[in-house]
Amino acid sequence: DVQLQESGPGLVKPSQSLSLTCSVTGYSITSGYYWNWIRQFPGNKLEWMGYISYDGSNNYNPSLKNRISITRDTSKNQFFLKLNSVTTEDTATYYCARERDGYNWYFDVWGAGTTVTVSS
Amino acid sequence: DIQMTQSSSSFSVSLGDRVTITCKASEDIYNRLAWYQQKPGNAPRLLISGATSLETGVPSRFSGSGSGKDYTLSITSLQTEDVATYYCQQYWSTPPTFGGGTKLEIK
């Protein structure tokens, strides 16, 4: 079975960049599917952030404008989130998740999540 | 963006109850609706897609219905393990958006 696991710093200072890794086991991220980042704010609101597809294409939530970048390392079967110029409003639990076909954007496999706090 | 509204943020239920959770979209989403279950400390779990299609392994006491803007998740005979927060999510248009969640609590 495919499994996803997030990792990265739990504390980031305001104005810096947030960088997270999603390690995928049980399936090659170049074989198919769409690999997403979703975050959950304190108070439980969920926000889709963006994806990188099996062929390396991206799609981002316009609300994140030019702050977001999702890349991958196919040799390690990992994909990454970078969010620039963070503020305290970026404090959230960050999940990586799989979406099956790039058309029906629901998420059938999730990582356990990693909590990131933005604070000086 | 399409706004998803779950009118009840929480309500108290009894074991064995039939529970109905509602979700309303700000526009027609043509059954492009998913439901998730989230327990404390865990990631959301996909229960239903396409408004009515149960994911493999999800108990048959869960069902989804609706059309247009209005959708429901029903649980017949609530079990202890069903106590959780439930989220709807539309995927008719990008970006996909989630409802605010409905938390079930035991009376």
XYZ file of N, CA and C in Angstrom:
681
model
N 0.842 -1.193 0.000
C 0.000 0.000 0.000
C 0.876 1.241 0.000
N 0.397 2.272 -0.677
C 1.125 3.524 -0.689
C 0.991 4.196 0.669
N 2.088 4.771 1.129
C 2.099 5.535 2.375
C 2.845 6.839 2.154
N 2.381 7.882 2.837
C 2.994 9.202 2.750
C 3.400 9.642 4.154
N 4.545 10.329 4.227
C 5.024 10.800 5.518
C 5.663 12.161 5.368
N 5.137 13.131 6.109
C 5.672 14.486 6.070
C 6.823 14.637 7.063
N 7.741 15.532 6.747
C 8.812 15.867 7.677
C 9.272 17.293 7.417
N 9.859 17.885 8.446
C 10.359 19.238 8.313
C 10.363 19.953 9.649
N 10.880 21.177 9.649
C 10.963 21.941 10.897
C 9.587 22.239 11.481
N 9.500 22.185 12.778
C 8.238 22.478 13.434
C 8.067 23.946 13.774
N 9.143 24.711 13.632
C 9.106 26.130 13.975
C 9.823 26.922 12.894
N 9.162 27.945 12.418
C 9.729 28.815 11.387
C 9.497 30.257 11.816
N 10.481 31.103 11.550
C 10.340 32.510 11.930
C 9.569 33.279 10.853
N 8.829 34.283 11.269
C 8.130 35.116 10.282
C 9.102 35.693 9.261
N 8.627 35.782 8.037
C 9.331 36.279 6.851
C 10.264 35.247 6.230
N 10.516 34.153 6.938
C 11.375 33.108 6.377
C 10.545 32.157 5.501
N 11.222 31.138 4.994
C 10.556 30.142 4.157
C 10.289 28.872 4.941
N 9.153 28.289 4.654
C 8.759 27.000 5.238
C 9.055 25.933 4.199
N 9.776 24.904 4.588
C 10.116 23.819 3.666
C 9.785 22.478 4.290
N 8.968 21.704 3.594
C 8.550 20.398 4.070
C 8.792 19.337 3.003
N 8.986 18.119 3.466
C 9.199 16.972 2.597
C 8.086 15.958 2.795
N 7.622 15.375 1.718
C 6.711 14.240 1.772
C 7.416 13.041 1.155
N 7.646 12.032 1.954
C 8.280 10.804 1.490
C 7.201 9.781 1.176
N 7.262 9.236 -0.021
C 6.247 8.297 -0.486
C 6.850 6.908 -0.570
N 6.189 5.937 0.008
C 6.607 4.539 -0.096
C 5.469 3.716 -0.674
N 5.836 2.651 -1.370
C 4.843 1.754 -1.929
C 4.357 2.114 -3.305
N 4.827 3.214 -3.866
C 4.411 3.634 -5.199
C 5.374 4.694 -5.689
N 5.733 4.635 -6.959
C 6.604 5.646 -7.546
C 5.809 6.880 -7.930
N 6.255 8.043 -7.493
C 5.516 9.278 -7.780
C 5.571 9.654 -9.254
N 6.396 8.951 -10.032
C 6.440 9.210 -11.480
C 5.545 8.255 -12.259
N 4.938 7.284 -11.567
C 4.101 6.288 -12.251
C 2.680 6.769 -12.481
N 2.242 7.689 -11.671
C 0.868 8.168 -11.806
C 0.467 9.011 -10.624
N -0.778 9.505 -10.694
C -1.401 10.259 -9.612
C -0.865 11.686 -9.490
N -1.481 12.383 -8.566
C -1.174 13.791 -8.328
C -0.892 13.936 -6.845
N 0.170 14.632 -6.518
C 0.703 14.645 -5.167
C 0.549 16.042 -4.601
N -0.243 16.106 -3.538
C -0.769 17.375 -3.063
C -0.244 17.765 -1.679
N -0.361 19.044 -1.427
C -0.205 19.581 -0.075
C -1.518 20.244 0.332
N -1.936 19.914 1.536
C -3.154 20.459 2.129
C -2.814 20.857 3.552
N -3.336 21.984 4.015
C -3.047 22.373 5.374
C -4.336 22.581 6.171
N -4.190 22.433 7.464
C -5.326 22.583 8.378
C -4.928 23.573 9.465
N -5.640 24.665 9.493
C -5.336 25.726 10.431
C -5.872 25.406 11.820
N -5.336 26.053 12.840
C -5.970 25.969 14.159
C -7.432 26.383 14.027
N -8.335 25.641 14.605
C -9.749 25.893 14.345
C -10.290 24.988 13.259
N -9.363 24.223 12.603
C -9.717 23.096 11.746
C -10.081 23.395 10.305
N -10.004 24.611 9.872
C -10.250 24.890 8.451
C -9.184 24.223 7.594
N -9.630 23.562 6.521
C -8.731 22.878 5.593
C -8.572 23.707 4.333
N -7.335 23.762 3.824
C -7.041 24.512 2.610
C -6.145 23.687 1.694
N -6.601 23.481 0.455
C -5.760 22.839 -0.561
C -4.731 23.838 -1.030
N -3.459 23.427 -1.084
C -2.392 24.340 -1.439
C -1.915 24.153 -2.874
N -1.790 22.910 -3.305
C -1.326 22.679 -4.660
C -0.850 21.263 -4.844
N -0.450 20.943 -6.088
C 0.071 19.611 -6.368
C 1.231 19.647 -7.353
N 1.940 18.526 -7.369
C 2.848 18.194 -8.460
C 2.364 16.867 -9.015
N 2.276 16.787 -10.296
C 1.739 15.578 -10.914
C 2.847 14.572 -11.175
N 2.438 13.387 -11.592
C 3.385 12.323 -11.904
C 4.361 12.750 -13.007
N 3.932 13.676 -13.885
C 4.801 14.123 -14.977
C 5.502 15.428 -14.658
N 5.368 15.902 -13.416
C 6.101 17.075 -12.966
C 5.393 18.401 -13.125
N 4.173 18.382 -13.608
C 3.448 19.650 -13.741
C 2.868 20.071 -12.395
N 2.597 21.361 -12.272
C 2.108 21.921 -11.013
C 0.765 22.623 -11.197
N 0.063 22.717 -10.092
C -1.136 23.540 -10.004
C -1.202 24.042 -8.570
N -1.405 25.343 -8.413
C -1.382 25.947 -7.097
C -2.673 26.688 -6.802
N -2.988 26.796 -5.536
C -4.121 27.607 -5.114
C -3.780 29.079 -5.357
N -4.602 29.781 -6.101
C -4.295 31.201 -6.369
C -4.138 32.035 -5.102
N -4.762 31.588 -4.004
C -4.672 32.354 -2.754
C -3.245 32.431 -2.237
N -2.406 31.510 -2.696
C -1.021 31.490 -2.242
C -0.098 32.238 -3.182
N -0.664 32.706 -4.254
C -0.006 33.584 -5.224
C 1.396 33.112 -5.570
N 2.376 33.925 -5.373
C 3.733 33.575 -5.770
C 4.560 33.028 -4.623
N 3.921 32.692 -3.524
C 4.689 32.238 -2.358
C 5.000 30.762 -2.365
N 4.303 29.969 -3.203
C 4.373 28.518 -3.089
C 5.152 27.900 -4.241
N 5.852 26.830 -3.898
C 6.520 26.031 -4.902
C 6.484 24.577 -4.441
N 6.072 23.679 -5.345
C 6.091 22.244 -5.055
C 6.995 21.582 -6.080
N 8.016 20.912 -5.590
C 8.991 20.249 -6.445
C 9.134 18.801 -6.013
N 10.032 18.074 -6.669
C 10.181 16.663 -6.325
C 11.599 16.200 -6.553
N 11.948 15.100 -5.914
C 13.189 14.377 -6.166
C 12.772 12.948 -6.511
N 12.780 12.626 -7.769
C 12.280 11.318 -8.180
C 13.197 10.190 -7.728
N 14.486 10.484 -7.549
C 15.414 9.439 -7.104
C 15.136 9.003 -5.667
N 14.572 9.926 -4.898
C 14.244 9.620 -3.501
C 12.749 9.362 -3.316
N 11.982 9.500 -4.364
C 10.524 9.342 -4.306
C 9.913 10.278 -3.260
N 10.345 11.520 -3.332
C 9.872 12.551 -2.408
C 9.371 13.762 -3.191
N 8.432 14.472 -2.587
C 8.095 15.779 -3.121
C 8.095 16.779 -1.970
N 8.189 18.053 -2.346
C 8.515 19.080 -1.378
C 7.560 20.266 -1.498
N 7.378 20.911 -0.369
C 6.633 22.164 -0.309
C 7.577 23.253 0.161
N 7.574 24.368 -0.558
C 8.248 25.553 -0.079
C 7.264 26.703 -0.104
N 7.127 27.357 1.027
C 6.233 28.498 1.156
C 7.059 29.678 1.655
N 7.114 30.699 0.858
C 7.960 31.850 1.168
C 7.227 32.902 1.991
N 8.014 33.738 2.632
C 7.498 34.915 3.335
C 6.353 34.558 4.281
N 6.617 33.602 5.140
C 5.540 33.133 6.013
C 5.219 34.163 7.084
N 3.966 34.119 7.533
C 3.502 34.913 8.664
C 2.875 33.965 9.676
N 2.445 34.527 10.782
C 1.816 33.689 11.806
C 0.562 33.005 11.266
N -0.028 33.552 10.224
C -1.227 32.952 9.640
C -0.938 31.674 8.860
N 0.332 31.369 8.679
C 0.706 30.101 8.041
C 0.903 28.987 9.058
N 0.704 29.276 10.330
C 0.733 28.245 11.350
C -0.386 27.249 11.086
N -0.028 25.983 10.951
C -1.012 24.967 10.571
C -0.395 23.587 10.673
N -1.225 22.583 10.545
C -0.755 21.229 10.297
C -0.759 21.012 8.795
N 0.345 20.563 8.276
C 0.514 20.385 6.838
C 0.474 18.901 6.506
N -0.388 18.577 5.553
C -0.543 17.205 5.099
C -0.110 17.079 3.638
N 0.532 15.971 3.311
C 0.629 15.600 1.907
C -0.426 14.527 1.638
N -0.930 14.524 0.432
C -2.049 13.642 0.099
C -2.024 13.306 -1.387
N -2.590 12.163 -1.712
C -2.652 11.718 -3.094
C -4.034 11.988 -3.687
N -4.022 12.423 -4.927
C -5.250 12.557 -5.696
C -5.107 11.693 -6.937
N -6.162 10.994 -7.328
C -6.010 9.874 -8.255
C -5.789 10.242 -9.709
N -6.521 11.252 -10.218
C -6.502 11.338 -11.683
C -6.374 12.737 -12.256
N -6.219 13.759 -11.401
C -6.066 15.107 -11.925
C -7.345 15.716 -12.426
N -8.441 15.017 -12.220
C -9.744 15.522 -12.654
C -10.716 15.534 -11.487
N -10.798 14.425 -10.787
C -11.648 14.332 -9.600
C -10.780 14.611 -8.376
N -10.777 15.853 -7.986
C -9.808 16.298 -6.976
C -10.270 16.010 -5.576
N -10.355 14.723 -5.251
C -10.508 14.359 -3.866
C -9.301 13.501 -3.498
N -9.085 13.309 -2.187
C -7.791 12.847 -1.708
C -7.960 11.541 -0.940
N -7.409 10.479 -1.491
C -7.712 9.163 -0.940
C -6.633 8.605 -0.021
N -5.438 9.160 -0.070
C -4.376 8.725 0.832
C -3.718 9.979 1.395
N -3.559 10.004 2.713
C -2.997 11.159 3.410
C -1.821 10.730 4.263
N -0.855 11.628 4.437
C 0.138 11.444 5.462
C -0.447 11.776 6.832
N 0.349 11.546 7.846
C -0.108 11.792 9.214
C -0.145 13.270 9.566
N 0.580 14.073 8.797
C 0.613 15.514 9.038
C 1.782 15.928 9.905
N 2.222 17.158 9.684
C 3.264 17.737 10.510
C 2.860 19.155 10.871
N 3.011 19.493 12.125
C 2.583 20.804 12.600
C 3.717 21.805 12.484
N 3.414 22.928 11.888
C 4.387 24.007 11.734
C 3.852 25.243 12.441
N 4.661 25.782 13.290
C 4.328 27.027 13.987
C 5.223 28.135 13.452
N 4.612 29.251 13.090
C 5.375 30.424 12.659
C 5.400 31.407 13.815
N 6.579 31.615 14.332
C 6.723 32.484 15.498
C 8.174 32.932 15.624
N 8.328 34.141 16.122
C 9.674 34.645 16.351
C 10.204 34.171 17.706
N -13.939 31.320 -5.532
C -13.922 29.974 -4.975
C -15.328 29.585 -4.518
N -15.641 28.302 -4.640
C -16.928 27.817 -4.139
C -16.859 27.671 -2.625
N -17.850 28.236 -1.953
C -17.914 28.154 -0.489
C -18.745 26.942 -0.091
N -18.224 26.187 0.863
C -18.913 25.011 1.370
C -19.327 25.270 2.812
N -20.608 25.144 3.101
C -21.121 25.453 4.426
C -21.701 24.213 5.082
N -21.176 23.882 6.222
C -21.763 22.841 7.060
C -22.442 23.586 8.209
N -23.738 23.591 8.212
C -24.484 24.501 9.082
C -24.285 24.181 10.566
N -24.070 22.910 10.863
C -23.846 22.544 12.264
C -22.356 22.300 12.479
N -21.765 23.068 13.368
C -20.346 22.830 13.657
C -20.174 21.652 14.616
N -21.210 21.396 15.398
C -21.169 20.233 16.278
C -22.575 19.899 16.718
N -22.801 18.634 17.070
C -24.011 18.287 17.784
C -23.834 16.990 18.535
N -24.682 16.834 19.534
C -24.598 15.690 20.432
C -25.524 14.596 19.955
N -25.007 13.394 19.983
C -25.756 12.240 19.505
C -25.627 11.106 20.500
N -26.504 10.130 20.356
C -26.453 8.924 21.184
C -26.047 7.740 20.334
N -25.353 6.800 20.954
C -25.001 5.582 20.241
C -26.276 4.914 19.742
N -26.213 4.432 18.508
C -27.370 3.817 17.894
C -28.256 4.775 17.119
N -28.042 6.091 17.271
C -28.827 7.084 16.549
C -28.536 7.014 15.048
N -29.509 7.480 14.271
C -29.249 7.808 12.873
C -28.848 9.277 12.827
N -27.750 9.566 12.166
C -27.187 10.912 12.122
C -27.162 11.402 10.681
N -27.559 12.649 10.500
C -27.491 13.267 9.176
C -26.700 14.566 9.275
N -25.670 14.676 8.470
C -24.821 15.864 8.423
C -25.029 16.534 7.075
N -25.236 17.842 7.096
C -25.546 18.536 5.854
C -24.399 19.425 5.407
N -24.361 19.651 4.107
C -23.328 20.464 3.477
C -23.971 21.187 2.302
N -23.730 22.483 2.226
C -24.325 23.275 1.150
C -23.232 24.032 0.420
N -23.252 23.922 -0.890
C -22.300 24.638 -1.738
C -22.880 25.979 -2.172
N -22.003 26.920 -2.466
C -22.461 28.244 -2.888
C -22.959 28.254 -4.336
N -22.716 27.170 -5.052
C -23.265 26.994 -6.390
C -23.352 25.509 -6.687
N -24.002 25.180 -7.781
C -24.149 23.773 -8.164
C -22.768 23.134 -8.359
N -22.561 21.988 -7.706
C -21.279 21.299 -7.830
C -21.435 19.931 -8.496
N -22.626 19.661 -9.047
C -22.829 18.515 -9.933
C -22.315 17.210 -9.345
N -22.611 16.993 -8.090
C -22.265 15.763 -7.359
C -20.766 15.542 -7.186
N -19.976 16.554 -7.477
C -18.525 16.449 -7.268
C -18.223 16.775 -5.807
N -18.621 15.830 -4.938
C -18.527 16.067 -3.512
C -17.939 14.853 -2.818
N -17.014 15.113 -1.921
C -16.412 14.075 -1.096
C -16.687 14.359 0.374
N -16.733 13.283 1.155
C -16.863 13.375 2.610
C -15.658 12.712 3.261
N -15.176 13.345 4.314
C -14.046 12.835 5.070
C -14.422 12.733 6.541
N -13.766 11.791 7.214
C -13.883 11.633 8.659
C -12.514 11.932 9.260
N -12.491 12.721 10.320
C -11.228 12.996 10.991
C -11.380 12.807 12.490
N -10.529 11.960 13.022
C -10.475 11.763 14.470
C -9.317 12.569 15.037
N -9.391 12.941 16.308
C -8.341 13.805 16.887
C -6.950 13.215 16.707
N -6.036 14.052 16.238
C -4.654 13.639 16.049
C -4.391 12.878 14.776
N -5.438 12.638 13.972
C -5.285 11.878 12.729
C -5.578 12.737 11.514
N -5.108 12.266 10.379
C -5.448 12.918 9.123
C -6.887 12.605 8.738
N -7.486 13.427 7.895
C -8.793 13.071 7.352
C -8.736 11.755 6.590
N -9.847 11.045 6.642
C -9.996 9.773 5.933
C -11.130 9.919 4.939
N -10.867 9.576 3.682
C -11.903 9.671 2.649
C -12.959 8.590 2.870
N -14.217 9.018 2.965
C -15.326 8.083 3.121
C -16.106 7.887 1.822
N -16.431 9.002 1.181
C -17.352 9.000 0.051
C -16.840 9.968 -1.000
N -16.952 9.585 -2.258
C -16.687 10.476 -3.374
C -17.887 10.459 -4.309
N -17.931 11.402 -5.215
C -19.048 11.467 -6.142
C -20.391 11.562 -5.448
N -20.390 12.129 -4.260
C -21.581 12.347 -3.424
C -22.168 11.079 -2.819
N -22.003 9.930 -3.517
C -22.681 8.712 -3.051
C -21.812 7.463 -3.028
N -20.609 7.502 -3.604
C -19.803 6.291 -3.747
C -18.942 6.057 -2.519
N -19.213 4.947 -1.864
C -18.492 4.605 -0.645
C -17.104 4.073 -1.004
N -16.090 4.548 -0.321
C -14.751 4.025 -0.502
C -14.661 2.594 0.025
N -13.761 1.831 -0.545
C -13.533 0.465 -0.090
C -13.151 0.465 1.387
N -13.808 -0.403 2.137
C -13.495 -0.529 3.553
C -14.332 0.333 4.469
N -15.102 1.244 3.911
C -15.963 2.098 4.737
C -17.239 1.323 5.062
N -17.622 1.304 6.326
C -18.817 0.523 6.700
C -20.065 0.994 5.961
N -20.942 0.066 5.702
C -22.150 0.358 4.923
C -23.165 1.197 5.696
N -22.923 1.437 6.977
C -23.827 2.336 7.705
C -23.634 3.793 7.280
N -22.560 4.068 6.551
C -22.340 5.406 5.993
C -22.963 5.470 4.596
N -23.616 6.575 4.314
C -24.122 6.785 2.962
C -24.159 8.279 2.670
N -24.105 8.604 1.383
C -24.166 9.995 0.962
C -25.286 10.194 -0.034
N -25.836 11.389 -0.037
C -26.893 11.712 -0.984
C -26.853 13.202 -1.286
N -27.689 13.592 -2.233
C -27.801 15.005 -2.556
C -27.602 15.279 -4.024
N -27.798 16.540 -4.369
C -27.601 16.994 -5.740
C -27.560 18.507 -5.736
N -27.128 19.062 -6.853
C -27.103 20.517 -6.952
C -26.165 21.139 -5.943
N -26.741 21.915 -5.032
C -25.962 22.590 -3.998
C -25.987 21.874 -2.657
N -26.928 20.954 -2.460
C -27.216 20.401 -1.141
C -26.904 18.917 -1.036
N -26.136 18.561 -0.025
C -25.647 17.190 0.138
C -25.739 16.782 1.605
N -25.867 15.469 1.814
C -25.927 14.951 3.174
C -25.078 13.696 3.306
N -24.536 13.543 4.491
C -23.867 12.316 4.905
C -24.719 11.727 6.013
N -25.074 10.464 5.868
C -25.887 9.809 6.869
C -25.127 8.645 7.485
N -25.345 8.468 8.755
C -24.790 7.328 9.478
C -25.956 6.656 10.185
N -26.219 5.411 9.810
C -27.278 4.687 10.508
C -26.655 4.017 11.727
N -27.339 4.032 12.831
C -26.900 3.341 14.035
C -25.456 3.696 14.410
N -25.282 4.903 14.900
C -23.970 5.446 15.239
C -23.217 4.540 16.206
N -21.979 4.269 15.858
C -21.104 3.467 16.698
C -20.076 4.370 17.384
N -19.462 3.851 18.431
C -18.469 4.628 19.183
C -17.362 5.135 18.274
N -16.939 4.286 17.361
C -15.815 4.639 16.484
C -16.179 5.699 15.439
N -17.444 6.061 15.363
C -17.880 7.090 14.406
C -17.801 8.488 14.999
N -17.510 8.579 16.269
C -17.376 9.892 16.902
C -16.130 10.563 16.347
N -16.338 11.650 15.634
C -15.281 12.289 14.855
C -15.823 13.604 14.320
N -14.978 14.289 13.570
C -15.406 15.467 12.825
C -15.491 15.087 11.352
N -16.549 15.527 10.696
C -16.800 15.187 9.295
C -16.739 16.440 8.436
N -16.046 16.322 7.314
C -15.863 17.440 6.393
C -16.389 17.074 5.013
N -17.032 18.026 4.384
C -17.336 17.869 2.970
C -16.306 18.655 2.156
N -16.175 18.277 0.896
C -15.220 18.943 -0.001
C -15.764 18.889 -1.415
N -15.769 20.028 -2.085
C -16.199 20.042 -3.481
C -14.987 19.976 -4.377
N -15.175 19.306 -5.521
C -14.113 19.274 -6.524
C -14.689 19.521 -7.917
N -15.787 20.285 -7.948
C -16.335 20.689 -9.251
C -15.439 21.731 -9.897
N -14.932 22.651 -9.092
C -14.085 23.681 -9.669
C -12.848 23.876 -8.817
N -11.833 24.424 -9.446
C -10.588 24.677 -8.744
C -10.584 26.080 -8.165
N -10.039 26.281 -6.972
C -9.442 25.257 -6.115
C -10.487 24.407 -5.401
N -10.188 23.150 -5.152
C -11.085 22.359 -4.310
C -11.186 23.008 -2.935
N -12.383 23.004 -2.372
C -12.618 23.670 -1.091
C -13.396 22.770 -0.139
N -13.172 22.998 1.138
C -13.731 22.165 2.200
C -14.758 22.935 3.022
N -15.707 22.187 3.573
C -16.572 22.759 4.577
C -15.830 22.892 5.894
N -16.459 23.591 6.835
C -15.820 23.874 8.106
C -15.825 22.722 9.096
N -16.548 21.664 8.761
C -16.568 20.488 9.627
C -17.769 20.437 10.548
N -18.188 19.223 10.844
C -19.244 18.961 11.826
C -18.728 17.921 12.794
N -18.669 18.299 14.044
C -18.124 17.418 15.074
C -19.259 16.705 15.785
N -19.171 15.386 15.844
C -20.152 14.597 16.576
C -19.635 14.314 17.972
N -20.503 14.552 18.936
C -20.161 14.281 20.324
C -21.232 13.383 20.923
N -20.832 12.573 21.866
C -21.773 11.662 22.510
C -22.478 12.383 23.650
N -23.803 12.221 23.702
C -24.574 12.835 24.796
C -24.186 12.227 26.135
